[in-house]
Amino acid sequence: MANILAVVEHRQGAVRDITYELLTFGRKLAEKTDGKLTGVLLGHNVDNLTDNLKKHVHRLIVADHDVFKDFNGDVYQQALADIIKKENPFLTLIGNTAFGIDFCPSLATHLGVPFTTDCIDAEIADSGIRVTRQLYDGKMDTHMKLSESPSYMLTMRSGTCPAEEGNLSAEMQKIESPITTQPSYKKFIEYIEAAVGDVDITKADVLVGVGRGIKEQANLSMVEDFAKAIGGVVACSRPIVDANWLPKDRQVGSSGKTVKPKLYIAVGISGAFQHIAGMKNADTIIAINKDSNAPIFNEADYGIVDDLFKVLPALKSKIMELKK
Amino acid sequence: MNFDLTNDQKMLQEEVRKYAQTELAPLAPEIDKSGEFPWASIKKMAQLGLLGVIVPEQYGGSGFDFVSLAIAIEEISRACASTGVIVAVNNSLTTYPIVQFGSEEQKKKYLPSLCNGQKIGAFGLTEPNAGSDVAGMESTAKLDGGHYILNGTKRFITNGGEAGTFVVFAYTNRELKHKGISAFIVERDTPGFSLGNHEDLMGIRATANCELIFEDVKVPKENILGNEGDGFKICMNTLDVSRIDIGAQAVGIAQASLDEAVKYSKERKAFGQPVCNFQMIQSMIADMATQIQAARLLVHYAGYCKDKGMQRFSKESAMSKYYASDIAVDVARKAVQIHGGYGYSKDYTVERLYRDAKILELYEGTSEVQKIVIARELTR
Amino acid sequence: MDLIVCIKRVPQTAEAEVRVDSSGKDIVKDRLTFDMNEADTYALEAAILLKEKFGGTITAISLGVADAEDTLRIALAKGADSAVRIKAEDFGELDGFKTAALLKEVIKDIKFDAIFTGCMATDDSYYQVGPVLAEMLGVPHATLVSKVEVSEEKVRVNRELEGGLIEHLEMSLPAVFAVQTGINEPRYASLIAIRRAAGKEIKILGKEDIPVETKTNSTLEELFVPPVGKRAEILTGSADEVAARTAGIIKEKGLI
Ligand SMILES: Cc1cc2nc3c(=O)[nH]c(=O)nc-3n(C[C@H](O)[C@H](O)[C@H](O)COP(=O)(O)OP(=O)(O)OC[C@H]3O[C@@H](n4cnc5c(N)ncnc54)[C@H](O)[C@@H]3O)c2cc1C
Ligand SMILES: Cc1cc2nc3c(=O)[nH]c(=O)nc-3n(C[C@H](O)[C@H](O)[C@H](O)COP(=O)(O)OP(=O)(O)OC[C@H]3O[C@@H](n4cnc5c(N)ncnc54)[C@H](O)[C@@H]3O)c2cc1C
């Protein structure tokens, strides 16, 4: 019987999508062994969040305290250490997000629990845990077995287990917060919203996403031209923003914007999962990449395996013809 | 016997390659098209110490040896042939003769600004009526009090249109034939100096290749390199060194051609398979790789001869330049061949590489001249 | 400030073909190029910027095979003062946890104000080393760091969250910062710096110098090419034909 604990991720008053993915995944895993899934919600004035959460877990532990008002990885670590020691779950699940990776590795180390991060699948095997992870820019998968232990911890990549509707009605257990003040050595000050630019890529019907394959800032004008021809807007992958070639508000992906255009054309983008996370819900995805093994082709509807510098101008002129 | 690069050479190669591939390669097609002299790249390369690779540190240089310079030039040229020769000219045709033959005052005065990117250097030897035949030059420099009065026209001068410091050759005494040639350091803003025709070149199009016109240019007496009559010797010694770098440039262009050809041959399909499966394509690729390897070894060996302090390495240097330029043209041609019709289109890099490669057999002594040098060394 | 930067040399696989080797547990590496892990280049630059402002020293540490010394030398040329290689070949299978444990054994004897690591390595995609190392050393940490601003004893830190939101923190030193890419402009090493660094000694530590038992959390069982799920329909033909088909598809969707 494998009892599983899953940590609820929420921010600025809303439960994040990863939470329902984790809960769906955790519940399936628990039920396979007649175990139970327990959710842990650390927050302040979060009663409005619990109704929906209760549908996804067998039991929901809630610690309500203003120390949890905003996220501080260290506060989470201390509180969860306490809860996990008491609950003694077989497996603790956390999202592999900016939230989860800030405390899972140190928490597991603190507890002496074998753990690993960024899993895309996990199964209970020979009374232990076997996970699937992705290596080398998504070009390899690996199966790994965690070391024998009565208890494990994993972070799961978002988007790997689609969230399902919940039909449970969990009992809720309010607990005293194990921690009441932020530590002096790490204090949350504020959230700073991303600057708003002149273009809102989340509103566009057609996005031309450009990646590192463009090679050089000067080549962006070609992409701009193309986008204009097709009546779309230029978006990009993270390295383009890292290089300061386009502003942050054009970035698509987990640390950028999530977009749902009617058409997304990925130009010279390899298809790292952080990028996919931001555009996989586009109605139609066309990818142009010269590497036929690029992971983007596993996400796209149509693929063109060729040099973007050849394809874009040709495509632009065809589109101009059709427009006439 | 040891073929390993030293630690610093390995690092230099890795770092210059990274810089050149990320920052220079993307600009190469652009400046080939526009002919714009890449000043921004030059300033950045100055910061990295690539303009004064062999110049001692006390004059603002990097203090490396000649094998290292060849490695740097290969990597830069692999990304952009224009930038490669711009840097080669600054290093081995301008800073080198000043380091080797200049007075302490001249080194202090001219080397720092050539290393820090404030100025770029040029080498004025060729004239409208004198190329291979150096002694056929017509420029003259007459001593008049504290100055030499310089008159003449120099043709085909790489960096000429943008350079601030020139090494220029002229007769101080025509009677003495080549022993009457002297070398001078001339500054751009000297009255009487002007630019002539800008060359519209087939390749290396961003190199500000320009005619230099000297009309009663007053060059201060102290700007003579060495003594009166040393010019020919300075010229020949400088070319012995600089030809190694043209060899290196050739290896870089050839390597870029091979890289493109291999990549394309794996992508392009004909008769239901990638063209790299065809034996005739494989034969070309094998030849290209072997030629490049041989050329690179000749280049490194010539640099090694100079570094070791060998007095005469004209033969080794000429061999490296002759062979490397020869194979670079051949390798670039094969790269175009492997690309089929696409190789003849400006959409593909090999079209530029083929145009860029041809100059290698012409400047700093044509291939014919290299063979003369080699044969003369063997028969003298 | 005395700073430590943890650096990994990794194969560059974004544009390369990656194949499983005969052991089934590793990739064929002989034709790949290797370089400093991308996030680590930003970690190093962040440390150099702090050193330029406040003075002090930078120690670069890499757990890796002999080639990692090339990467460490580049770090020395860019601004590190000393470098240590932990001999990966002495320690068998590694994961993020064990890597951190070995780094800790070396770092515990060095005085430091801050440690910089990359937020993850592109080869094994663990996000572990920074936070685990911090926990083992008993100092605070932040991951996905996009800014570190030091004044007096306090440090202002930005973390980059999903959607570009920034989490702004105040931390005290010593601490570990696992930095995100794009946070500064990593420099190239100048030739002079390369020449000076080439001669510097790199301290090499092996099993006999680190005589503790370190264990991994996990064992790699097999490596395999990801099964293709939905695969794109690949459009083939000349550039012109492909362009025509693509334009046709876009038109069908009513977008032209
Ligand atoms: C915490 C975290 C958050 C992140 N968040 C995001 C995010 O929000 N968004 C994001 O995008 N990334 C994000 N990343 C980065 C992500 O992991 C990848 O590094 C990034 O997406 C890669 O961008 P890319 O595809 O443009 O570049 P690369 O992976 O370098 O791919 C370039 C592609 O271009 C192709 N190419 C090259 N030349 C040509 C040509 N001439 N013609 C055609 N194709 C060509 C190549 O084959 C290659 O596939 C994040 C990373 C981390 C660690
Ligand atoms: C792009 C470019 C950049 C240049 N940059 C510079 C520069 O920076 N500084 C500079 O001073 N010059 C420069 N030059 C000039 C270059 O070095 C000369 O063009 C070259 O030395 C050949 O001289 P020439 O053109 O007068 O040809 P010529 O000497 O007229 O030769 C014509 C032909 O006759 C052959 N030939 C000549 N003599 C003999 C002989 N004895 N035996 C057999 N064959 C012979 C030659 O090999 C050639 O095939 C540059 C030229 C070009 C095109």
JSON list of N, CA and C in Angstrom, two decimals, chain C residues 132-189:
[
{"chain": "C", "resi": 132, "resn": "VAL", "atom": "N", "xyz": [20.97, 21.26, -3.05]},
{"chain": "C", "resi": 132, "resn": "VAL", "atom": "CA", "xyz": [21.46, 20.16, -2.20]},
{"chain": "C", "resi": 132, "resn": "VAL", "atom": "C", "xyz": [22.77, 20.56, -1.52]},
{"chain": "C", "resi": 133, "resn": "LEU", "atom": "N", "xyz": [23.63, 21.19, -2.29]},
{"chain": "C", "resi": 133, "resn": "LEU", "atom": "CA", "xyz": [24.90, 21.66, -1.75]},
{"chain": "C", "resi": 133, "resn": "LEU", "atom": "C", "xyz": [24.66, 22.64, -0.59]},
{"chain": "C", "resi": 134, "resn": "ALA", "atom": "N", "xyz": [23.70, 23.54, -0.78]},
{"chain": "C", "resi": 134, "resn": "ALA", "atom": "CA", "xyz": [23.38, 24.51, 0.27]},
{"chain": "C", "resi": 134, "resn": "ALA", "atom": "C", "xyz": [22.93, 23.79, 1.54]},
{"chain": "C", "resi": 135, "resn": "GLU", "atom": "N", "xyz": [22.04, 22.81, 1.35]},
{"chain": "C", "resi": 135, "resn": "GLU", "atom": "CA", "xyz": [21.52, 22.08, 2.50]},
{"chain": "C", "resi": 135, "resn": "GLU", "atom": "C", "xyz": [22.66, 21.36, 3.23]},
{"chain": "C", "resi": 136, "resn": "MET", "atom": "N", "xyz": [23.55, 20.77, 2.47]},
{"chain": "C", "resi": 136, "resn": "MET", "atom": "CA", "xyz": [24.64, 20.03, 3.09]},
{"chain": "C", "resi": 136, "resn": "MET", "atom": "C", "xyz": [25.61, 20.95, 3.82]},
{"chain": "C", "resi": 137, "resn": "LEU", "atom": "N", "xyz": [25.75, 22.17, 3.30]},
{"chain": "C", "resi": 137, "resn": "LEU", "atom": "CA", "xyz": [26.66, 23.13, 3.94]},
{"chain": "C", "resi": 137, "resn": "LEU", "atom": "C", "xyz": [25.96, 23.91, 5.04]},
{"chain": "C", "resi": 138, "resn": "GLY", "atom": "N", "xyz": [24.64, 23.76, 5.11]},
{"chain": "C", "resi": 138, "resn": "GLY", "atom": "CA", "xyz": [23.88, 24.47, 6.12]},
{"chain": "C", "resi": 138, "resn": "GLY", "atom": "C", "xyz": [23.77, 25.97, 5.86]},
{"chain": "C", "resi": 139, "resn": "VAL", "atom": "N", "xyz": [23.67, 26.34, 4.58]},
{"chain": "C", "resi": 139, "resn": "VAL", "atom": "CA", "xyz": [23.48, 27.76, 4.24]},
{"chain": "C", "resi": 139, "resn": "VAL", "atom": "C", "xyz": [22.23, 27.90, 3.38]},
{"chain": "C", "resi": 140, "resn": "PRO", "atom": "N", "xyz": [21.64, 29.10, 3.33]},
{"chain": "C", "resi": 140, "resn": "PRO", "atom": "CA", "xyz": [20.44, 29.28, 2.50]},
{"chain": "C", "resi": 140, "resn": "PRO", "atom": "C", "xyz": [20.78, 29.28, 1.01]},
{"chain": "C", "resi": 141, "resn": "HIS", "atom": "N", "xyz": [19.73, 29.13, 0.21]},
{"chain": "C", "resi": 141, "resn": "HIS", "atom": "CA", "xyz": [19.94, 29.11, -1.24]},
{"chain": "C", "resi": 141, "resn": "HIS", "atom": "C", "xyz": [18.75, 29.74, -1.94]},
{"chain": "C", "resi": 142, "resn": "ALA", "atom": "N", "xyz": [18.96, 30.07, -3.20]},
{"chain": "C", "resi": 142, "resn": "ALA", "atom": "CA", "xyz": [17.85, 30.41, -4.08]},
{"chain": "C", "resi": 142, "resn": "ALA", "atom": "C", "xyz": [18.15, 29.79, -5.43]},
{"chain": "C", "resi": 143, "resn": "THR", "atom": "N", "xyz": [17.09, 29.31, -6.10]},
{"chain": "C", "resi": 143, "resn": "THR", "atom": "CA", "xyz": [17.27, 28.72, -7.43]},
{"chain": "C", "resi": 143, "resn": "THR", "atom": "C", "xyz": [16.67, 29.65, -8.48]},
{"chain": "C", "resi": 144, "resn": "LEU", "atom": "N", "xyz": [16.98, 29.37, -9.73]},
{"chain": "C", "resi": 144, "resn": "LEU", "atom": "CA", "xyz": [16.48, 30.18, -10.86]},
{"chain": "C", "resi": 144, "resn": "LEU", "atom": "C", "xyz": [16.72, 31.67, -10.62]},
{"chain": "C", "resi": 145, "resn": "VAL", "atom": "N", "xyz": [17.90, 31.96, -10.14]},
{"chain": "C", "resi": 145, "resn": "VAL", "atom": "CA", "xyz": [18.24, 33.33, -9.76]},
{"chain": "C", "resi": 145, "resn": "VAL", "atom": "C", "xyz": [18.49, 34.18, -11.00]},
{"chain": "C", "resi": 146, "resn": "SER", "atom": "N", "xyz": [17.85, 35.33, -11.07]},
{"chain": "C", "resi": 146, "resn": "SER", "atom": "CA", "xyz": [18.07, 36.21, -12.22]},
{"chain": "C", "resi": 146, "resn": "SER", "atom": "C", "xyz": [18.79, 37.49, -11.84]},
{"chain": "C", "resi": 147, "resn": "LYS", "atom": "N", "xyz": [19.00, 37.69, -10.54]},
{"chain": "C", "resi": 147, "resn": "LYS", "atom": "CA", "xyz": [19.73, 38.89, -10.13]},
{"chain": "C", "resi": 147, "resn": "LYS", "atom": "C", "xyz": [20.25, 38.71, -8.71]},
{"chain": "C", "resi": 148, "resn": "VAL", "atom": "N", "xyz": [21.48, 39.12, -8.47]},
{"chain": "C", "resi": 148, "resn": "VAL", "atom": "CA", "xyz": [22.03, 39.11, -7.11]},
{"chain": "C", "resi": 148, "resn": "VAL", "atom": "C", "xyz": [22.66, 40.47, -6.89]},
{"chain": "C", "resi": 149, "resn": "GLU", "atom": "N", "xyz": [22.11, 41.23, -5.94]},
{"chain": "C", "resi": 149, "resn": "GLU", "atom": "CA", "xyz": [22.61, 42.57, -5.69]},
{"chain": "C", "resi": 149, "resn": "GLU", "atom": "C", "xyz": [23.10, 42.61, -4.25]},
{"chain": "C", "resi": 150, "resn": "VAL", "atom": "N", "xyz": [24.39, 42.84, -4.09]},
{"chain": "C", "resi": 150, "resn": "VAL", "atom": "CA", "xyz": [24.97, 42.77, -2.75]},
{"chain": "C", "resi": 150, "resn": "VAL", "atom": "C", "xyz": [25.18, 44.17, -2.19]},
{"chain": "C", "resi": 151, "resn": "SER", "atom": "N", "xyz": [24.71, 44.38, -0.94]},
{"chain": "C", "resi": 151, "resn": "SER", "atom": "CA", "xyz": [25.06, 45.61, -0.25]},
{"chain": "C", "resi": 151, "resn": "SER", "atom": "C", "xyz": [25.21, 45.25, 1.22]},
{"chain": "C", "resi": 152, "resn": "GLU", "atom": "N", "xyz": [26.24, 45.76, 1.86]},
{"chain": "C", "resi": 152, "resn": "GLU", "atom": "CA", "xyz": [26.53, 45.42, 3.26]},
{"chain": "C", "resi": 152, "resn": "GLU", "atom": "C", "xyz": [26.47, 43.90, 3.42]},
{"chain": "C", "resi": 153, "resn": "GLU", "atom": "N", "xyz": [25.69, 43.47, 4.41]},
{"chain": "C", "resi": 153, "resn": "GLU", "atom": "CA", "xyz": [25.59, 42.03, 4.65]},
{"chain": "C", "resi": 153, "resn": "GLU", "atom": "C", "xyz": [24.37, 41.41, 3.95]},
{"chain": "C", "resi": 154, "resn": "LYS", "atom": "N", "xyz": [23.45, 42.30, 3.50]},
{"chain": "C", "resi": 154, "resn": "LYS", "atom": "CA", "xyz": [22.22, 41.80, 2.89]},
{"chain": "C", "resi": 154, "resn": "LYS", "atom": "C", "xyz": [22.37, 41.66, 1.38]},
{"chain": "C", "resi": 155, "resn": "VAL", "atom": "N", "xyz": [21.61, 40.75, 0.86]},
{"chain": "C", "resi": 155, "resn": "VAL", "atom": "CA", "xyz": [21.64, 40.53, -0.57]},
{"chain": "C", "resi": 155, "resn": "VAL", "atom": "C", "xyz": [20.21, 40.57, -1.09]},
{"chain": "C", "resi": 156, "resn": "ARG", "atom": "N", "xyz": [20.02, 41.33, -2.17]},
{"chain": "C", "resi": 156, "resn": "ARG", "atom": "CA", "xyz": [18.72, 41.33, -2.84]},
{"chain": "C", "resi": 156, "resn": "ARG", "atom": "C", "xyz": [18.78, 40.35, -3.98]},
{"chain": "C", "resi": 157, "resn": "VAL", "atom": "N", "xyz": [17.83, 39.45, -4.00]},
{"chain": "C", "resi": 157, "resn": "VAL", "atom": "CA", "xyz": [17.86, 38.38, -4.99]},
{"chain": "C", "resi": 157, "resn": "VAL", "atom": "C", "xyz": [16.55, 38.33, -5.76]},
{"chain": "C", "resi": 158, "resn": "ASN", "atom": "N", "xyz": [16.64, 38.17, -7.07]},
{"chain": "C", "resi": 158, "resn": "ASN", "atom": "CA", "xyz": [15.45, 37.91, -7.87]},
{"chain": "C", "resi": 158, "resn": "ASN", "atom": "C", "xyz": [15.45, 36.46, -8.32]},
{"chain": "C", "resi": 159, "resn": "ARG", "atom": "N", "xyz": [14.29, 35.85, -8.24]},
{"chain": "C", "resi": 159, "resn": "ARG", "atom": "CA", "xyz": [14.11, 34.51, -8.82]},
{"chain": "C", "resi": 159, "resn": "ARG", "atom": "C", "xyz": [13.12, 34.65, -9.96]},
{"chain": "C", "resi": 160, "resn": "GLU", "atom": "N", "xyz": [13.34, 33.91, -11.02]},
{"chain": "C", "resi": 160, "resn": "GLU", "atom": "CA", "xyz": [12.41, 34.00, -12.13]},
{"chain": "C", "resi": 160, "resn": "GLU", "atom": "C", "xyz": [11.38, 32.89, -12.07]},
{"chain": "C", "resi": 161, "resn": "LEU", "atom": "N", "xyz": [10.13, 33.26, -11.95]},
{"chain": "C", "resi": 161, "resn": "LEU", "atom": "CA", "xyz": [9.06, 32.26, -11.87]},
{"chain": "C", "resi": 161, "resn": "LEU", "atom": "C", "xyz": [8.39, 32.11, -13.24]},
{"chain": "C", "resi": 162, "resn": "GLU", "atom": "N", "xyz": [7.42, 31.24, -13.29]},
{"chain": "C", "resi": 162, "resn": "GLU", "atom": "CA", "xyz": [6.70, 31.01, -14.54]},
{"chain": "C", "resi": 162, "resn": "GLU", "atom": "C", "xyz": [6.07, 32.32, -15.02]},
{"chain": "C", "resi": 163, "resn": "GLY", "atom": "N", "xyz": [5.96, 32.43, -16.33]},
{"chain": "C", "resi": 163, "resn": "GLY", "atom": "CA", "xyz": [5.29, 33.58, -16.91]},
{"chain": "C", "resi": 163, "resn": "GLY", "atom": "C", "xyz": [6.05, 34.89, -16.76]},
{"chain": "C", "resi": 164, "resn": "GLY", "atom": "N", "xyz": [7.32, 34.80, -16.39]},
{"chain": "C", "resi": 164, "resn": "GLY", "atom": "CA", "xyz": [8.14, 36.00, -16.29]},
{"chain": "C", "resi": 164, "resn": "GLY", "atom": "C", "xyz": [7.97, 36.76, -14.99]},
{"chain": "C", "resi": 165, "resn": "LEU", "atom": "N", "xyz": [7.16, 36.24, -14.08]},
{"chain": "C", "resi": 165, "resn": "LEU", "atom": "CA", "xyz": [6.98, 36.88, -12.78]},
{"chain": "C", "resi": 165, "resn": "LEU", "atom": "C", "xyz": [8.28, 36.76, -11.98]},
{"chain": "C", "resi": 166, "resn": "ILE", "atom": "N", "xyz": [8.61, 37.81, -11.23]},
{"chain": "C", "resi": 166, "resn": "ILE", "atom": "CA", "xyz": [9.84, 37.80, -10.44]},
{"chain": "C", "resi": 166, "resn": "ILE", "atom": "C", "xyz": [9.51, 37.69, -8.96]},
{"chain": "C", "resi": 167, "resn": "GLU", "atom": "N", "xyz": [10.20, 36.79, -8.28]},
{"chain": "C", "resi": 167, "resn": "GLU", "atom": "CA", "xyz": [10.09, 36.70, -6.83]},
{"chain": "C", "resi": 167, "resn": "GLU", "atom": "C", "xyz": [11.29, 37.44, -6.25]},
{"chain": "C", "resi": 168, "resn": "HIS", "atom": "N", "xyz": [11.00, 38.47, -5.47]},
{"chain": "C", "resi": 168, "resn": "HIS", "atom": "CA", "xyz": [12.08, 39.31, -4.95]},
{"chain": "C", "resi": 168, "resn": "HIS", "atom": "C", "xyz": [12.32, 38.95, -3.49]},
{"chain": "C", "resi": 169, "resn": "LEU", "atom": "N", "xyz": [13.57, 38.63, -3.17]},
{"chain": "C", "resi": 169, "resn": "LEU", "atom": "CA", "xyz": [13.91, 38.13, -1.83]},
{"chain": "C", "resi": 169, "resn": "LEU", "atom": "C", "xyz": [15.02, 38.95, -1.21]},
{"chain": "C", "resi": 170, "resn": "GLU", "atom": "N", "xyz": [15.09, 38.89, 0.11]},
{"chain": "C", "resi": 170, "resn": "GLU", "atom": "CA", "xyz": [16.26, 39.42, 0.79]},
{"chain": "C", "resi": 170, "resn": "GLU", "atom": "C", "xyz": [16.93, 38.23, 1.48]},
{"chain": "C", "resi": 171, "resn": "MET", "atom": "N", "xyz": [18.21, 38.10, 1.24]},
{"chain": "C", "resi": 171, "resn": "MET", "atom": "CA", "xyz": [18.91, 36.96, 1.84]},
{"chain": "C", "resi": 171, "resn": "MET", "atom": "C", "xyz": [20.18, 37.43, 2.54]},
{"chain": "C", "resi": 172, "resn": "SER", "atom": "N", "xyz": [20.73, 36.58, 3.36]},
{"chain": "C", "resi": 172, "resn": "SER", "atom": "CA", "xyz": [22.02, 36.94, 3.95]},
{"chain": "C", "resi": 172, "resn": "SER", "atom": "C", "xyz": [23.07, 35.94, 3.49]},
{"chain": "C", "resi": 173, "resn": "LEU", "atom": "N", "xyz": [24.29, 36.38, 3.57]},
{"chain": "C", "resi": 173, "resn": "LEU", "atom": "CA", "xyz": [25.41, 35.54, 3.16]},
{"chain": "C", "resi": 173, "resn": "LEU", "atom": "C", "xyz": [25.97, 34.82, 4.37]},
{"chain": "C", "resi": 174, "resn": "PRO", "atom": "N", "xyz": [26.64, 33.73, 4.19]},
{"chain": "C", "resi": 174, "resn": "PRO", "atom": "CA", "xyz": [26.88, 33.03, 2.93]},
{"chain": "C", "resi": 174, "resn": "PRO", "atom": "C", "xyz": [25.63, 32.33, 2.41]},
{"chain": "C", "resi": 175, "resn": "ALA", "atom": "N", "xyz": [25.61, 32.15, 1.08]},
{"chain": "C", "resi": 175, "resn": "ALA", "atom": "CA", "xyz": [24.45, 31.50, 0.47]},
{"chain": "C", "resi": 175, "resn": "ALA", "atom": "C", "xyz": [24.85, 30.88, -0.86]},
{"chain": "C", "resi": 176, "resn": "VAL", "atom": "N", "xyz": [23.97, 30.05, -1.37]},
{"chain": "C", "resi": 176, "resn": "VAL", "atom": "CA", "xyz": [24.19, 29.42, -2.68]},
{"chain": "C", "resi": 176, "resn": "VAL", "atom": "C", "xyz": [23.15, 29.96, -3.66]},
{"chain": "C", "resi": 177, "resn": "PHE", "atom": "N", "xyz": [23.62, 30.37, -4.83]},
{"chain": "C", "resi": 177, "resn": "PHE", "atom": "CA", "xyz": [22.72, 30.88, -5.86]},
{"chain": "C", "resi": 177, "resn": "PHE", "atom": "C", "xyz": [22.82, 30.01, -7.11]},
{"chain": "C", "resi": 178, "resn": "ALA", "atom": "N", "xyz": [21.70, 29.40, -7.48]},
{"chain": "C", "resi": 178, "resn": "ALA", "atom": "CA", "xyz": [21.65, 28.60, -8.71]},
{"chain": "C", "resi": 178, "resn": "ALA", "atom": "C", "xyz": [21.05, 29.48, -9.79]},
{"chain": "C", "resi": 179, "resn": "VAL", "atom": "N", "xyz": [21.87, 29.95, -10.72]},
{"chain": "C", "resi": 179, "resn": "VAL", "atom": "CA", "xyz": [21.42, 31.03, -11.60]},
{"chain": "C", "resi": 179, "resn": "VAL", "atom": "C", "xyz": [20.84, 30.53, -12.92]},
{"chain": "C", "resi": 180, "resn": "GLN", "atom": "N", "xyz": [19.95, 31.34, -13.43]},
{"chain": "C", "resi": 180, "resn": "GLN", "atom": "CA", "xyz": [19.23, 31.12, -14.66]},
{"chain": "C", "resi": 180, "resn": "GLN", "atom": "C", "xyz": [20.04, 31.72, -15.81]},
{"chain": "C", "resi": 181, "resn": "THR", "atom": "N", "xyz": [19.78, 31.27, -17.04]},
{"chain": "C", "resi": 181, "resn": "THR", "atom": "CA", "xyz": [20.48, 31.82, -18.20]},
{"chain": "C", "resi": 181, "resn": "THR", "atom": "C", "xyz": [19.99, 33.25, -18.49]},
{"chain": "C", "resi": 182, "resn": "GLY", "atom": "N", "xyz": [20.80, 33.98, -19.24]},
{"chain": "C", "resi": 182, "resn": "GLY", "atom": "CA", "xyz": [20.37, 35.28, -19.75]},
{"chain": "C", "resi": 182, "resn": "GLY", "atom": "C", "xyz": [20.48, 36.42, -18.76]},
{"chain": "C", "resi": 183, "resn": "ILE", "atom": "N", "xyz": [21.07, 36.19, -17.57]},
{"chain": "C", "resi": 183, "resn": "ILE", "atom": "CA", "xyz": [21.02, 37.23, -16.55]},
{"chain": "C", "resi": 183, "resn": "ILE", "atom": "C", "xyz": [22.14, 38.25, -16.69]},
{"chain": "C", "resi": 184, "resn": "ASN", "atom": "N", "xyz": [23.12, 37.97, -17.51]},
{"chain": "C", "resi": 184, "resn": "ASN", "atom": "CA", "xyz": [24.22, 38.92, -17.75]},
{"chain": "C", "resi": 184, "resn": "ASN", "atom": "C", "xyz": [24.81, 38.59, -19.11]},
{"chain": "C", "resi": 185, "resn": "GLU", "atom": "N", "xyz": [25.93, 39.20, -19.44]},
{"chain": "C", "resi": 185, "resn": "GLU", "atom": "CA", "xyz": [26.53, 38.92, -20.74]},
{"chain": "C", "resi": 185, "resn": "GLU", "atom": "C", "xyz": [27.89, 38.27, -20.53]},
{"chain": "C", "resi": 186, "resn": "PRO", "atom": "N", "xyz": [27.94, 36.94, -20.55]},
{"chain": "C", "resi": 186, "resn": "PRO", "atom": "CA", "xyz": [29.21, 36.27, -20.27]},
{"chain": "C", "resi": 186, "resn": "PRO", "atom": "C", "xyz": [30.30, 36.75, -21.22]},
{"chain": "C", "resi": 187, "resn": "ARG", "atom": "N", "xyz": [31.47, 37.03, -20.65]},
{"chain": "C", "resi": 187, "resn": "ARG", "atom": "CA", "xyz": [32.56, 37.56, -21.47]},
{"chain": "C", "resi": 187, "resn": "ARG", "atom": "C", "xyz": [33.33, 36.44, -22.16]},
{"chain": "C", "resi": 188, "resn": "TYR", "atom": "N", "xyz": [34.10, 36.81, -23.16]},
{"chain": "C", "resi": 188, "resn": "TYR", "atom": "CA", "xyz": [35.09, 35.90, -23.72]},
{"chain": "C", "resi": 188, "resn": "TYR", "atom": "C", "xyz": [36.39, 36.14, -22.96]},
{"chain": "C", "resi": 189, "resn": "ALA", "atom": "N", "xyz": [37.23, 35.14, -22.92]},
{"chain": "C", "resi": 189, "resn": "ALA", "atom": "CA", "xyz": [38.53, 35.31, -22.28]},
{"chain": "C", "resi": 189, "resn": "ALA", "atom": "C", "xyz": [39.47, 36.00, -23.25]}
]
